[in-house]
């Protein structure tokens, strides 16, 4: 009997998990049907063959985007507003209860979608801008420039990204601006390497040789000949990099070194409420789950895109 | 012969074989009800162009389909055993012992991690046909029969330590390891140079005869199949066109399609000769004493030849002879380490980066693989329009007119092709777009790098005729890089023979094709298979093998 | 063999050079500090004379290259200087913690590597089956979850709700092996979950890539049974990709270990690094970074050399 009791929480959780998965499947099916109906010709055709995981991913991304954009209108309270006592349990006003300072958990989760995701997006975009431009130039120009950029990227990449960001943050402090710059610098080499590889495959094509022999300049080659043929893998890579950046920022915030209070942020929310775990409360897991869910969603979509681009080649 | 042996010796009987392939989310039939009979000791040639379903049928004869294919109907009966109904285990045993396969690329089909002889003995040992020691001894004997050098030791090498032609023979030996009743040869010599091909063909033919093995010989090369097969079956897009014994098939094909295949080698353009010595016109392109190297490796050695206006110089040689490298030197992609390239008598800067726009415009290039030569994401009108815009500054309506003119010139209806993308076109159409792009620059000289070798013969013929017509209308000079002597015969005015980075011999086509030749030219010329079924036998006798 | 030795020597040299550049980077990073270390230690209110004394004590008055060489020389001989906060020897603070971290990482790797490679080969064999698709969704979910999420879930179910394992991984040097393994089970399991997912996906990709080779088709056409195709034909050629997958993921463990140590309050080097970053104890931060980076480079180097040594083309030159 005792053994069974100790299994019970696990079993009920598994039961709940099954329910959640069933709900997710239903939502994905409905959302997919909706997209097929709403999107114009080509988009509907693509969606029709999409796996359920992909439509689930798209749905989640859409929900997060809406939550992030309309956060102040959705959230019942402000992100720094103290509305209750610390760790107040959920009631009809505070559907997820209050945090360690008595702020509304639900509102902070909603604002987190704006802050955490927003910063991750900014950092990823900056990393992409630097990495992709450098990668395209390196692949097209070749020679010493390619060598220098490639070696520098190798060096930066041979320091684990979390460790490197910790080092830099310890020196420059954790302002939002510094955080974005540091993460962009750490991730740009990864984007560089991939862009270099993708563009490298295109650069050896005869049509590039033909364009070079015509006397075309660097920007024409990149813009008209190389970029259109590298778009698909680069978009997928953007998704992947976003996941890495997002997880890194969440990790840093969790360590107390990322996004600083009172800004609502999922990583630091987990840290701040972690003590509740020992009382069997799942509250601190909610922001963690929010991180996980978005990353899963992006990964599902990226996985589908990669599958499509590899399948179309054959 | 077929009639006499019909009842007693039938080894393989395929009836109404249908195979489907998976593409665009659905199954599409790619082989439409093929019938095939093969008797013991007989060699059947399966020929057809790409997409005819030759390999698919060959593999189905082993009860095998590649990933993404399935047998959807019909029967494959091997010596009384219905292969489509066998368990995987029984099929494997059949494949190990009684039916063997020889692949196109031996270099890729041997496992790089194991010695040749260990791969050879795998099937016989696994199926208890022979002990390891016996099988090894047998392998050495087979290596000797196949005239591999050093038959006692060669098996103990790794695949990357052995040359392509030798690997192909070692693979034939491996197929023979259990003395199978049937061997499927899937284009075994396609990846080889002509001079190597001869040795492999002779070796395969001997050993198949010696052990009285039945074989299906798959190829796209008529002259090769004429040497190897007793009977020939012609395929087109998964359907049978006709079948007859080799002599009949060569002398009197019945179907239009077969006749057209046979006829393609007849195109000959009239040979032109150089302008009189008295005329002061310099050659359009003059390659003078050019050396070139990739890093430390010297790849060109004192290469010299001239190309005159309105004439075609064919540069021939086997892989690694330096033909394409010469083209790279002329275009300036690989600056020569010594020597000069002159254009209309004027010396060109060695790197394309230092050449003027007009110098770049004058020399254009057409590539072997139209797939990689055209940007798949750019519309036809922009592919052809860009050079016109870039060099002549055309824009708007005049540019459109010019593109339409060019499409007319390459015999593609402008309204149909103007707004399309390269992946929507067939191989031959893409190659025509490649030609139009070269013409758009209004060049005086075009390098054609193996422009027909990736194309089926009929399509290639059309491209050659088009190039010939354009040459006379536009007074173009061509440098025609090829390994295919049939192409040389049909289109060249002058021939340059290259070997290992040097020019071995050069001169007008008719002198080059009449003896006496330089030794290497002779070897090269005599190695090109001819349609005569006795050609290989006679050649081997002449060479005293 | 001479060829192979040459290539290996070249890789080793390159690895060493990278490490040297990184040590310089780590050193320069601290140099970029607004103000200097003395200022950082004593704070804004420090008097000029106090600052000067601190500078002299820390040897900050020498030119940067001299200080770099002194620091590097110390690091090579195992002397990372003294902590700015506690004035203890950095090496003494790091050594026991580094051992703990190594233990945790090896514990996780010992479980994760065989499981991941086994499962990776299986999903590759049954690719596009239901099993493969479910595995795909699960591994994607796992790699999408931050380590602290997995860690807290495990704590909630295996510690708080069931009481099977301790939620805080307290270890001390005199602890027996069995007890140590039990105490560190949850942090190790967290790492295993993440690493297995990564490693499985990479193994699957590597094997599928390999199974498309013509020599695998040839082996099948020779009637070789499926298990033998894998063991005899695919495996000997898959060492290089598998070694790379393992090394890459062990390197990944290094990053994961930092977060997991914080979640489970495990006395490892990652925890120390995080503490030192918030205390701005630069000698310790530098030392930890150097150790992490060196481990990372070493693993990649090992993978490179492993791939070279198992490449039949290089092992049996022409």
mmCIF file of N, CA and C in Angstrom, chain B residues 440-536:
data_model
loop_
_atom_site.group_PDB
_atom_site.id
_atom_site.type_symbol
_atom_site.label_atom_id
_atom_site.label_comp_id
_atom_site.label_asym_id
_atom_site.label_seq_id
_atom_site.Cartn_x
_atom_site.Cartn_y
_atom_site.Cartn_z
ATOM 1 N N UNK B 440 24.218 35.853 -75.226
ATOM 2 C CA UNK B 440 23.735 37.171 -74.835
ATOM 3 C C UNK B 440 24.876 38.167 -74.688
ATOM 4 N N UNK B 441 26.077 37.657 -74.406
ATOM 5 C CA UNK B 441 27.224 38.544 -74.251
ATOM 6 C C UNK B 441 27.806 38.950 -75.598
ATOM 7 N N UNK B 442 27.283 38.398 -76.678
ATOM 8 C CA UNK B 442 27.817 38.611 -78.026
ATOM 9 C C UNK B 442 29.312 38.330 -78.086
ATOM 10 N N UNK B 443 29.710 37.105 -77.732
ATOM 11 C CA UNK B 443 31.136 36.774 -77.677
ATOM 12 C C UNK B 443 31.669 36.414 -79.067
ATOM 13 N N UNK B 444 32.994 36.313 -79.179
ATOM 14 C CA UNK B 444 33.556 35.799 -80.414
ATOM 15 C C UNK B 444 34.111 34.394 -80.199
ATOM 16 N N UNK B 445 34.170 33.991 -78.906
ATOM 17 C CA UNK B 445 34.787 32.706 -78.582
ATOM 18 C C UNK B 445 33.991 32.049 -77.455
ATOM 19 N N UNK B 446 33.666 30.762 -77.634
ATOM 20 C CA UNK B 446 32.925 30.061 -76.578
ATOM 21 C C UNK B 446 33.649 28.767 -76.228
ATOM 22 N N UNK B 447 33.831 28.553 -74.927
ATOM 23 C CA UNK B 447 34.375 27.277 -74.465
ATOM 24 C C UNK B 447 33.211 26.372 -74.119
ATOM 25 N N UNK B 448 33.163 25.200 -74.771
ATOM 26 C CA UNK B 448 32.097 24.251 -74.485
ATOM 27 C C UNK B 448 32.726 23.106 -73.700
ATOM 28 N N UNK B 449 32.427 23.031 -72.388
ATOM 29 C CA UNK B 449 33.086 22.041 -71.537
ATOM 30 C C UNK B 449 32.198 20.805 -71.382
ATOM 31 N N UNK B 450 32.464 19.767 -72.162
ATOM 32 C CA UNK B 450 31.685 18.513 -72.093
ATOM 33 C C UNK B 450 30.195 18.798 -72.158
ATOM 34 N N UNK B 451 29.781 19.694 -73.043
ATOM 35 C CA UNK B 451 28.389 20.165 -72.988
ATOM 36 C C UNK B 451 27.366 19.079 -73.281
ATOM 37 N N UNK B 452 27.773 17.985 -73.910
ATOM 38 C CA UNK B 452 26.768 16.975 -74.241
ATOM 39 C C UNK B 452 26.886 15.728 -73.398
ATOM 40 N N UNK B 453 27.912 15.626 -72.532
ATOM 41 C CA UNK B 453 28.143 14.319 -71.916
ATOM 42 C C UNK B 453 27.137 13.983 -70.830
ATOM 43 N N UNK B 454 26.415 14.971 -70.308
ATOM 44 C CA UNK B 454 25.411 14.634 -69.296
ATOM 45 C C UNK B 454 24.040 14.393 -69.934
ATOM 46 N N UNK B 455 23.982 14.492 -71.258
ATOM 47 C CA UNK B 455 22.680 14.418 -71.924
ATOM 48 C C UNK B 455 22.484 13.083 -72.620
ATOM 49 N N UNK B 456 21.227 12.691 -72.788
ATOM 50 C CA UNK B 456 20.934 11.507 -73.581
ATOM 51 C C UNK B 456 21.293 11.788 -75.037
ATOM 52 N N UNK B 457 21.540 10.682 -75.772
ATOM 53 C CA UNK B 457 22.151 10.852 -77.090
ATOM 54 C C UNK B 457 21.340 11.703 -78.053
ATOM 55 N N UNK B 458 20.025 11.470 -78.053
ATOM 56 C CA UNK B 458 19.195 12.233 -78.993
ATOM 57 C C UNK B 458 19.241 13.725 -78.686
ATOM 58 N N UNK B 459 19.169 14.033 -77.399
ATOM 59 C CA UNK B 459 19.181 15.430 -76.975
ATOM 60 C C UNK B 459 20.543 16.048 -77.286
ATOM 61 N N UNK B 460 21.594 15.279 -77.028
ATOM 62 C CA UNK B 460 22.943 15.746 -77.299
ATOM 63 C C UNK B 460 23.102 16.099 -78.773
ATOM 64 N N UNK B 461 22.553 15.246 -79.613
ATOM 65 C CA UNK B 461 22.599 15.470 -81.051
ATOM 66 C C UNK B 461 21.986 16.823 -81.406
ATOM 67 N N UNK B 462 20.836 17.119 -80.798
ATOM 68 C CA UNK B 462 20.161 18.387 -81.048
ATOM 69 C C UNK B 462 21.030 19.563 -80.638
ATOM 70 N N UNK B 463 21.704 19.436 -79.495
ATOM 71 C CA UNK B 463 22.569 20.515 -79.008
ATOM 72 C C UNK B 463 23.742 20.725 -79.982
ATOM 73 N N UNK B 464 24.316 19.622 -80.441
ATOM 74 C CA UNK B 464 25.450 19.747 -81.368
ATOM 75 C C UNK B 464 25.026 20.449 -82.653
ATOM 76 N N UNK B 465 23.867 20.079 -83.162
ATOM 77 C CA UNK B 465 23.383 20.714 -84.396
ATOM 78 C C UNK B 465 23.143 22.211 -84.171
ATOM 79 N N UNK B 466 22.555 22.533 -83.018
ATOM 80 C CA UNK B 466 22.300 23.940 -82.695
ATOM 81 C C UNK B 466 23.609 24.719 -82.641
ATOM 82 N N UNK B 467 24.598 24.156 -81.948
ATOM 83 C CA UNK B 467 25.882 24.837 -81.818
ATOM 84 C C UNK B 467 26.504 25.056 -83.192
ATOM 85 N N UNK B 468 26.366 24.048 -84.060
ATOM 86 C CA UNK B 468 26.921 24.155 -85.403
ATOM 87 C C UNK B 468 26.251 25.272 -86.198
ATOM 88 N N UNK B 469 24.912 25.332 -86.083
ATOM 89 C CA UNK B 469 24.170 26.366 -86.815
ATOM 90 C C UNK B 469 24.551 27.761 -86.300
ATOM 91 N N UNK B 470 24.648 27.887 -84.982
ATOM 92 C CA UNK B 470 25.009 29.182 -84.398
ATOM 93 C C UNK B 470 26.405 29.600 -84.852
ATOM 94 N N UNK B 471 27.289 28.604 -84.968
ATOM 95 C CA UNK B 471 28.649 28.926 -85.375
ATOM 96 C C UNK B 471 28.669 29.549 -86.771
ATOM 97 N N UNK B 472 27.905 28.947 -87.693
ATOM 98 C CA UNK B 472 27.921 29.508 -89.048
ATOM 99 C C UNK B 472 27.227 30.866 -89.104
ATOM 100 N N UNK B 473 26.114 31.033 -88.385
ATOM 101 C CA UNK B 473 25.432 32.337 -88.441
ATOM 102 C C UNK B 473 26.236 33.432 -87.750
ATOM 103 N N UNK B 474 26.840 33.119 -86.621
ATOM 104 C CA UNK B 474 27.467 34.181 -85.824
ATOM 105 C C UNK B 474 28.992 34.203 -85.958
ATOM 106 N N UNK B 475 29.533 33.279 -86.758
ATOM 107 C CA UNK B 475 30.972 33.236 -86.993
ATOM 108 C C UNK B 475 31.762 33.084 -85.686
ATOM 109 N N UNK B 476 31.319 32.126 -84.861
ATOM 110 C CA UNK B 476 31.927 31.937 -83.553
ATOM 111 C C UNK B 476 33.104 30.973 -83.611
ATOM 112 N N UNK B 477 34.036 31.151 -82.692
ATOM 113 C CA UNK B 477 35.104 30.168 -82.509
ATOM 114 C C UNK B 477 34.768 29.344 -81.281
ATOM 115 N N UNK B 478 34.900 28.009 -81.401
ATOM 116 C CA UNK B 478 34.597 27.134 -80.267
ATOM 117 C C UNK B 478 35.852 26.410 -79.814
ATOM 118 N N UNK B 479 35.993 26.289 -78.507
ATOM 119 C CA UNK B 479 36.919 25.299 -77.974
ATOM 120 C C UNK B 479 36.034 24.244 -77.335
ATOM 121 N N UNK B 480 36.127 23.029 -77.843
ATOM 122 C CA UNK B 480 35.190 21.983 -77.465
ATOM 123 C C UNK B 480 35.917 20.931 -76.637
ATOM 124 N N UNK B 481 35.674 20.969 -75.313
ATOM 125 C CA UNK B 481 36.344 20.004 -74.450
ATOM 126 C C UNK B 481 35.497 18.752 -74.358
ATOM 127 N N UNK B 482 36.089 17.588 -74.641
ATOM 128 C CA UNK B 482 35.294 16.370 -74.568
ATOM 129 C C UNK B 482 36.194 15.152 -74.398
ATOM 130 N N UNK B 483 35.599 14.081 -73.859
ATOM 131 C CA UNK B 483 36.339 12.830 -73.814
ATOM 132 C C UNK B 483 35.744 11.876 -74.840
ATOM 133 N N UNK B 484 34.703 12.333 -75.521
ATOM 134 C CA UNK B 484 33.937 11.458 -76.385
ATOM 135 C C UNK B 484 34.340 11.671 -77.847
ATOM 136 N N UNK B 485 34.961 10.646 -78.419
ATOM 137 C CA UNK B 485 35.491 10.830 -79.765
ATOM 138 C C UNK B 485 34.393 10.902 -80.815
ATOM 139 N N UNK B 486 33.233 10.334 -80.517
ATOM 140 C CA UNK B 486 32.127 10.442 -81.469
ATOM 141 C C UNK B 486 31.737 11.911 -81.643
ATOM 142 N N UNK B 487 31.730 12.640 -80.522
ATOM 143 C CA UNK B 487 31.424 14.068 -80.590
ATOM 144 C C UNK B 487 32.494 14.800 -81.400
ATOM 145 N N UNK B 488 33.741 14.419 -81.179
ATOM 146 C CA UNK B 488 34.829 15.047 -81.921
ATOM 147 C C UNK B 488 34.625 14.851 -83.421
ATOM 148 N N UNK B 489 34.296 13.603 -83.788
ATOM 149 C CA UNK B 489 34.091 13.308 -85.207
ATOM 150 C C UNK B 489 33.001 14.182 -85.786
ATOM 151 N N UNK B 490 31.939 14.417 -85.022
ATOM 152 C CA UNK B 490 30.824 15.134 -85.634
ATOM 153 C C UNK B 490 31.033 16.640 -85.694
ATOM 154 N N UNK B 491 31.788 17.225 -84.794
ATOM 155 C CA UNK B 491 31.750 18.685 -84.741
ATOM 156 C C UNK B 491 33.095 19.375 -84.929
ATOM 157 N N UNK B 492 34.215 18.654 -84.806
ATOM 158 C CA UNK B 492 35.503 19.344 -84.776
ATOM 159 C C UNK B 492 36.024 19.733 -86.164
ATOM 160 N N UNK B 493 36.788 20.827 -86.223
ATOM 161 C CA UNK B 493 37.595 21.150 -87.394
ATOM 162 C C UNK B 493 39.037 20.746 -87.132
ATOM 163 N N UNK B 494 39.478 21.050 -85.909
ATOM 164 C CA UNK B 494 40.823 20.658 -85.521
ATOM 165 C C UNK B 494 40.758 19.915 -84.202
ATOM 166 N N UNK B 495 41.766 19.090 -83.946
ATOM 167 C CA UNK B 495 41.761 18.284 -82.737
ATOM 168 C C UNK B 495 43.073 18.465 -81.978
ATOM 169 N N UNK B 496 42.960 18.640 -80.683
ATOM 170 C CA UNK B 496 44.136 18.675 -79.823
ATOM 171 C C UNK B 496 44.000 17.497 -78.857
ATOM 172 N N UNK B 497 45.003 16.591 -78.862
ATOM 173 C CA UNK B 497 44.934 15.444 -77.951
ATOM 174 C C UNK B 497 45.820 15.730 -76.748
ATOM 175 N N UNK B 498 45.252 15.605 -75.555
ATOM 176 C CA UNK B 498 46.036 15.878 -74.343
ATOM 177 C C UNK B 498 46.172 14.635 -73.493
ATOM 178 N N UNK B 499 47.312 14.553 -72.801
ATOM 179 C CA UNK B 499 47.524 13.461 -71.849
ATOM 180 C C UNK B 499 48.431 13.976 -70.751
ATOM 181 N N UNK B 500 48.027 13.767 -69.510
ATOM 182 C CA UNK B 500 48.813 14.167 -68.353
ATOM 183 C C UNK B 500 49.363 15.589 -68.448
ATOM 184 N N UNK B 501 48.505 16.510 -68.855
ATOM 185 C CA UNK B 501 48.897 17.906 -68.859
ATOM 186 C C UNK B 501 49.714 18.363 -70.051
ATOM 187 N N UNK B 502 49.914 17.488 -71.011
ATOM 188 C CA UNK B 502 50.664 17.891 -72.207
ATOM 189 C C UNK B 502 49.826 17.677 -73.451
ATOM 190 N N UNK B 503 50.152 18.453 -74.500
ATOM 191 C CA UNK B 503 49.528 18.207 -75.791
ATOM 192 C C UNK B 503 50.333 17.103 -76.464
ATOM 193 N N UNK B 504 49.675 15.991 -76.771
ATOM 194 C CA UNK B 504 50.387 14.869 -77.374
ATOM 195 C C UNK B 504 50.466 15.043 -78.880
ATOM 196 N N UNK B 505 49.372 15.505 -79.458
ATOM 197 C CA UNK B 505 49.321 15.623 -80.907
ATOM 198 C C UNK B 505 48.238 16.621 -81.257
ATOM 199 N N UNK B 506 48.400 17.394 -82.325
ATOM 200 C CA UNK B 506 47.292 18.228 -82.778
ATOM 201 C C UNK B 506 47.328 18.417 -84.277
ATOM 202 N N UNK B 507 46.155 18.734 -84.859
ATOM 203 C CA UNK B 507 46.089 18.928 -86.297
ATOM 204 C C UNK B 507 44.650 18.941 -86.759
ATOM 205 N N UNK B 508 44.438 19.112 -88.084
ATOM 206 C CA UNK B 508 43.078 19.092 -88.626
ATOM 207 C C UNK B 508 42.438 17.729 -88.373
ATOM 208 N N UNK B 509 41.103 17.695 -88.290
ATOM 209 C CA UNK B 509 40.416 16.470 -87.892
ATOM 210 C C UNK B 509 40.734 15.307 -88.833
ATOM 211 N N UNK B 510 40.650 15.539 -90.167
ATOM 212 C CA UNK B 510 40.811 14.384 -91.052
ATOM 213 C C UNK B 510 42.195 13.751 -90.949
ATOM 214 N N UNK B 511 43.216 14.571 -90.764
ATOM 215 C CA UNK B 511 44.553 13.979 -90.567
ATOM 216 C C UNK B 511 44.637 13.230 -89.247
ATOM 217 N N UNK B 512 43.960 13.784 -88.237
ATOM 218 C CA UNK B 512 44.024 13.146 -86.920
ATOM 219 C C UNK B 512 43.343 11.786 -86.924
ATOM 220 N N UNK B 513 42.291 11.663 -87.747
ATOM 221 C CA UNK B 513 41.558 10.396 -87.734
ATOM 222 C C UNK B 513 42.086 9.398 -88.750
ATOM 223 N N UNK B 514 43.136 9.772 -89.491
ATOM 224 C CA UNK B 514 43.723 8.792 -90.401
ATOM 225 C C UNK B 514 45.133 8.477 -89.929
ATOM 226 N N UNK B 515 45.523 7.210 -89.960
ATOM 227 C CA UNK B 515 46.851 6.828 -89.509
ATOM 228 C C UNK B 515 47.909 7.463 -90.405
ATOM 229 N N UNK B 516 49.145 7.550 -90.000
ATOM 230 C CA UNK B 516 49.657 7.082 -88.715
ATOM 231 C C UNK B 516 49.380 8.085 -87.587
ATOM 232 N N UNK B 517 49.164 7.530 -86.394
ATOM 233 C CA UNK B 517 48.942 8.374 -85.242
ATOM 234 C C UNK B 517 50.121 8.295 -84.294
ATOM 235 N N UNK B 518 50.120 9.227 -83.414
ATOM 236 C CA UNK B 518 50.949 9.109 -82.216
ATOM 237 C C UNK B 518 50.419 7.900 -81.434
ATOM 238 N N UNK B 519 51.285 7.197 -80.693
ATOM 239 C CA UNK B 519 50.874 5.979 -79.978
ATOM 240 C C UNK B 519 49.639 6.194 -79.115
ATOM 241 N N UNK B 520 49.647 7.296 -78.363
ATOM 242 C CA UNK B 520 48.553 7.513 -77.431
ATOM 243 C C UNK B 520 47.254 7.795 -78.179
ATOM 244 N N UNK B 521 47.345 8.626 -79.235
ATOM 245 C CA UNK B 521 46.158 8.916 -80.038
ATOM 246 C C UNK B 521 45.594 7.616 -80.590
ATOM 247 N N UNK B 522 46.498 6.764 -81.007
ATOM 248 C CA UNK B 522 46.088 5.478 -81.557
ATOM 249 C C UNK B 522 45.328 4.672 -80.519
ATOM 250 N N UNK B 523 45.904 4.612 -79.308
ATOM 251 C CA UNK B 523 45.278 3.862 -78.215
ATOM 252 C C UNK B 523 43.891 4.427 -77.920
ATOM 253 N N UNK B 524 43.830 5.763 -77.869
ATOM 254 C CA UNK B 524 42.592 6.440 -77.541
ATOM 255 C C UNK B 524 41.538 6.168 -78.612
ATOM 256 N N UNK B 525 41.946 6.341 -79.877
ATOM 257 C CA UNK B 525 41.009 6.176 -80.982
ATOM 258 C C UNK B 525 40.515 4.742 -81.062
ATOM 259 N N UNK B 526 41.456 3.788 -80.928
ATOM 260 C CA UNK B 526 41.052 2.394 -81.109
ATOM 261 C C UNK B 526 40.220 1.900 -79.929
ATOM 262 N N UNK B 527 40.277 2.614 -78.810
ATOM 263 C CA UNK B 527 39.544 2.142 -77.633
ATOM 264 C C UNK B 527 38.078 2.540 -77.637
ATOM 265 N N UNK B 528 37.690 3.429 -78.555
ATOM 266 C CA UNK B 528 36.293 3.862 -78.558
ATOM 267 C C UNK B 528 35.442 2.752 -79.144
ATOM 268 N N UNK B 529 34.518 2.203 -78.376
ATOM 269 C CA UNK B 529 33.722 1.075 -78.855
ATOM 270 C C UNK B 529 32.965 1.431 -80.133
ATOM 271 N N UNK B 530 32.872 0.467 -81.026
ATOM 272 C CA UNK B 530 32.083 0.680 -82.237
ATOM 273 C C UNK B 530 30.880 -0.241 -82.216
ATOM 274 N N UNK B 531 29.934 0.083 -83.128
ATOM 275 C CA UNK B 531 28.672 -0.648 -83.098
ATOM 276 C C UNK B 531 28.814 -2.081 -83.575
ATOM 277 N N UNK B 532 29.895 -2.394 -84.230
ATOM 278 C CA UNK B 532 30.119 -3.729 -84.751
ATOM 279 C C UNK B 532 30.290 -4.714 -83.580
ATOM 280 N N UNK B 533 29.449 -5.777 -83.522
ATOM 281 C CA UNK B 533 29.548 -6.712 -82.400
ATOM 282 C C UNK B 533 30.910 -7.408 -82.325
ATOM 283 N N UNK B 534 31.646 -7.457 -83.419
ATOM 284 C CA UNK B 534 32.939 -8.142 -83.395
ATOM 285 C C UNK B 534 34.104 -7.226 -83.083
ATOM 286 N N UNK B 535 33.761 -5.953 -82.846
ATOM 287 C CA UNK B 535 34.820 -4.960 -82.686
ATOM 288 C C UNK B 535 35.786 -5.324 -81.559
ATOM 289 N N UNK B 536 35.255 -5.690 -80.407
ATOM 290 C CA UNK B 536 36.105 -5.962 -79.245
ATOM 291 C C UNK B 536 37.003 -7.164 -79.518
#
